[in-house]
Coordinates of C-alpha atoms in Angstrom, one line a residue:
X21 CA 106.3 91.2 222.7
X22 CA 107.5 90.2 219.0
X23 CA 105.8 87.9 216.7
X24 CA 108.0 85.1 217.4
X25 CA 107.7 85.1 221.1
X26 CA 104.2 85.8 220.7
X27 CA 103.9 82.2 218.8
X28 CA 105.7 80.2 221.1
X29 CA 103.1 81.0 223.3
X30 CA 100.5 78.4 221.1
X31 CA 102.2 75.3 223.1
X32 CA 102.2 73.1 220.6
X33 CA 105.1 70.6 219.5
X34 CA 104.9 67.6 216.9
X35 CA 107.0 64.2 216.9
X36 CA 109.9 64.2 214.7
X37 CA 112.5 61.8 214.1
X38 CA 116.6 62.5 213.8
X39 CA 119.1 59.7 213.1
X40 CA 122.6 60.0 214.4
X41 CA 125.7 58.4 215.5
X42 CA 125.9 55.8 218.3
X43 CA 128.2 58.6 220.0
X44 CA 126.1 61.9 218.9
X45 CA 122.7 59.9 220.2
X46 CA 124.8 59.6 224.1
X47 CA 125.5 63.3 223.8
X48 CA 122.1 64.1 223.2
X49 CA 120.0 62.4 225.4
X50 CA 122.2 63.0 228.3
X51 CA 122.2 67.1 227.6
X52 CA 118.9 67.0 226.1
X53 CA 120.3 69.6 223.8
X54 CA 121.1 69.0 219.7
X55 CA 123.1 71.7 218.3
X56 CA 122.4 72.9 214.5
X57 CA 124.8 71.4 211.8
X58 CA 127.0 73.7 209.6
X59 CA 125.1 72.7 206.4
X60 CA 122.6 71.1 204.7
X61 CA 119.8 72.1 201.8
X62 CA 117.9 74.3 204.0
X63 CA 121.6 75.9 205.5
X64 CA 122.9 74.9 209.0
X65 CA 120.2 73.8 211.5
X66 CA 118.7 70.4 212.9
X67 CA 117.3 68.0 210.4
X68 CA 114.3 66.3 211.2
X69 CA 112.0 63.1 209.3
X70 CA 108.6 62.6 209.9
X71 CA 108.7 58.8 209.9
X72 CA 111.0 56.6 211.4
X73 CA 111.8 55.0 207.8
X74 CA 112.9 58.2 206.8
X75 CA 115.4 58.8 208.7
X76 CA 117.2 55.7 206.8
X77 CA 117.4 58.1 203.6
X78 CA 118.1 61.7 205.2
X79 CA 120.6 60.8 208.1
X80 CA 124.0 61.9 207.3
X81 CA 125.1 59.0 210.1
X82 CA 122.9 56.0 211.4
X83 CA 123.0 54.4 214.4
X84 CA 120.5 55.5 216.7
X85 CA 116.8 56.8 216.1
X86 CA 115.8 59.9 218.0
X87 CA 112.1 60.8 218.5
X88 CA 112.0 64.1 219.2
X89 CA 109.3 66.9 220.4
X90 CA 109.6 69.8 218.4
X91 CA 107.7 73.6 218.3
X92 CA 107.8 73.8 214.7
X93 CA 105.7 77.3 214.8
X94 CA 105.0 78.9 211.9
X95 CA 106.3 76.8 208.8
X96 CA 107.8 77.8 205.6
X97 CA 107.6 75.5 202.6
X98 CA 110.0 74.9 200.0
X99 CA 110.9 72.5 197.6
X100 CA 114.0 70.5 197.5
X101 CA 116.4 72.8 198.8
X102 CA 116.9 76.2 200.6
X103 CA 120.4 77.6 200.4
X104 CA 120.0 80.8 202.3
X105 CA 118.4 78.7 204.8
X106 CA 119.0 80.9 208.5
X107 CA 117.4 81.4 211.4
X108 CA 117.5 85.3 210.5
X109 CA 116.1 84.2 207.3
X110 CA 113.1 83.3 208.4
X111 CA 112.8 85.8 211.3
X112 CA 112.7 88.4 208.0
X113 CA 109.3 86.3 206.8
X114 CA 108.2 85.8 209.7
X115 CA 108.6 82.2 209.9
X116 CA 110.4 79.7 212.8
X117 CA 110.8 76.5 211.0
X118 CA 111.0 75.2 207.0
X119 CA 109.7 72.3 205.9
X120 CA 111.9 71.1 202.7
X121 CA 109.5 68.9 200.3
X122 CA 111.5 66.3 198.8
X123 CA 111.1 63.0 196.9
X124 CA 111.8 60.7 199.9
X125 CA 109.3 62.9 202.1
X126 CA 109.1 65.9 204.1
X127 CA 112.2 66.9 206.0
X128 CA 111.8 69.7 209.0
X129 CA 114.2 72.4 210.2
X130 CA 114.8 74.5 212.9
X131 CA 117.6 77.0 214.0
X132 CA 117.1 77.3 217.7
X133 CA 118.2 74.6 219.9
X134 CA 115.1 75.4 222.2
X135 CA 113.2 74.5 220.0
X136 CA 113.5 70.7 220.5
X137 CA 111.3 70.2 223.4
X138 CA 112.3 67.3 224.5
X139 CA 114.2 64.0 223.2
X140 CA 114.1 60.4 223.8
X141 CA 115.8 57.6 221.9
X142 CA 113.2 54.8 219.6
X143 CA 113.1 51.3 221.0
X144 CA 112.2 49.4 218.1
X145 CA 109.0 47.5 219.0
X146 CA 108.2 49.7 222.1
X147 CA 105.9 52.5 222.2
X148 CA 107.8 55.3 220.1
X149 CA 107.3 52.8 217.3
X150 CA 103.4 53.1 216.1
X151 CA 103.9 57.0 215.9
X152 CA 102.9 58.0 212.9
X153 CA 104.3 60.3 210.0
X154 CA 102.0 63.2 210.1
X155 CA 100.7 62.8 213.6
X156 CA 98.2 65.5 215.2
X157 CA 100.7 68.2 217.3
X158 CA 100.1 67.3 221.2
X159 CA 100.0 69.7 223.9
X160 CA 103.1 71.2 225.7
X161 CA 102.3 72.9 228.9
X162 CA 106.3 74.5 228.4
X163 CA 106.7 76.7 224.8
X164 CA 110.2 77.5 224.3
X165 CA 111.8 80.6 224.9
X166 CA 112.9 82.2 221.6
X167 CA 115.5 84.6 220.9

């Protein structure tokens, strides 16, 4: 078994937050899938906040807030911006997610679709709203299955 699959075994996701179109947001939720972008600072992947008021400054559209479950795995750490940023990339080190630090906070990325555990869209003043930013990871009985 490799390294990565061996990880995804530690069932582990944390709440993220992704801000998208009214129209992206249906697609979403009804597939339960989000598909990696073509580019950004840390290459193409899915973009994630770790607060709910950051998704205001990082989301390329706005509309709807996503709160999302996500194995994050082994993180790499950069600042401000990753251009080589891959999914082979950080198979090569080892890694299965980056964590870009930037001025307006911590943005995550992952490569694999699977990796999103599961998604659900923020009611403002219902429960998703008192998560916070760097909340403890909670238990997943179901890793993902990584290439």
């Amino acid at each position: 078994m490799g390294r990565r699959k061996r990880r995804a075994q530690a069932p582990y996701t944390t709440t993220l937050f992704h801000q998208t179109s009214h129209m992206s947001a249906q697609a979403i939720l009804e597939s339960q899938t989000m598909m990696c972008g073509r580019d950004g600072l840390a290459g193409g992947g899915i973009y994630f906040a770790a607060s709910l008021s950051e998704t205001n400054r990082k989301a390329r559209s706005s509309g709807v807030i996503l709160v999302c479950e996500v194995w994050l795995g082994e993180i790499y750490t950069v600042r401000d911006s990753w251009p080589g940023g891959s999914d082979r990339a950080l198979r090569c080190i080892h890694k299965d997610s980056v964590c870009l630090l930037r001025t307006g906070g911590a943005e995550y990325i992952v490569y694999q679709p699977n990796q999103v555990v599961s998604i659900r869209r923020h009611v403002p003043g219902g429960q998703t709203s008192t998560h916070q930013a760097r909340r403890a990871p909670t238990l997943n009985t179901n890793p993902p299955t990584l290439n």
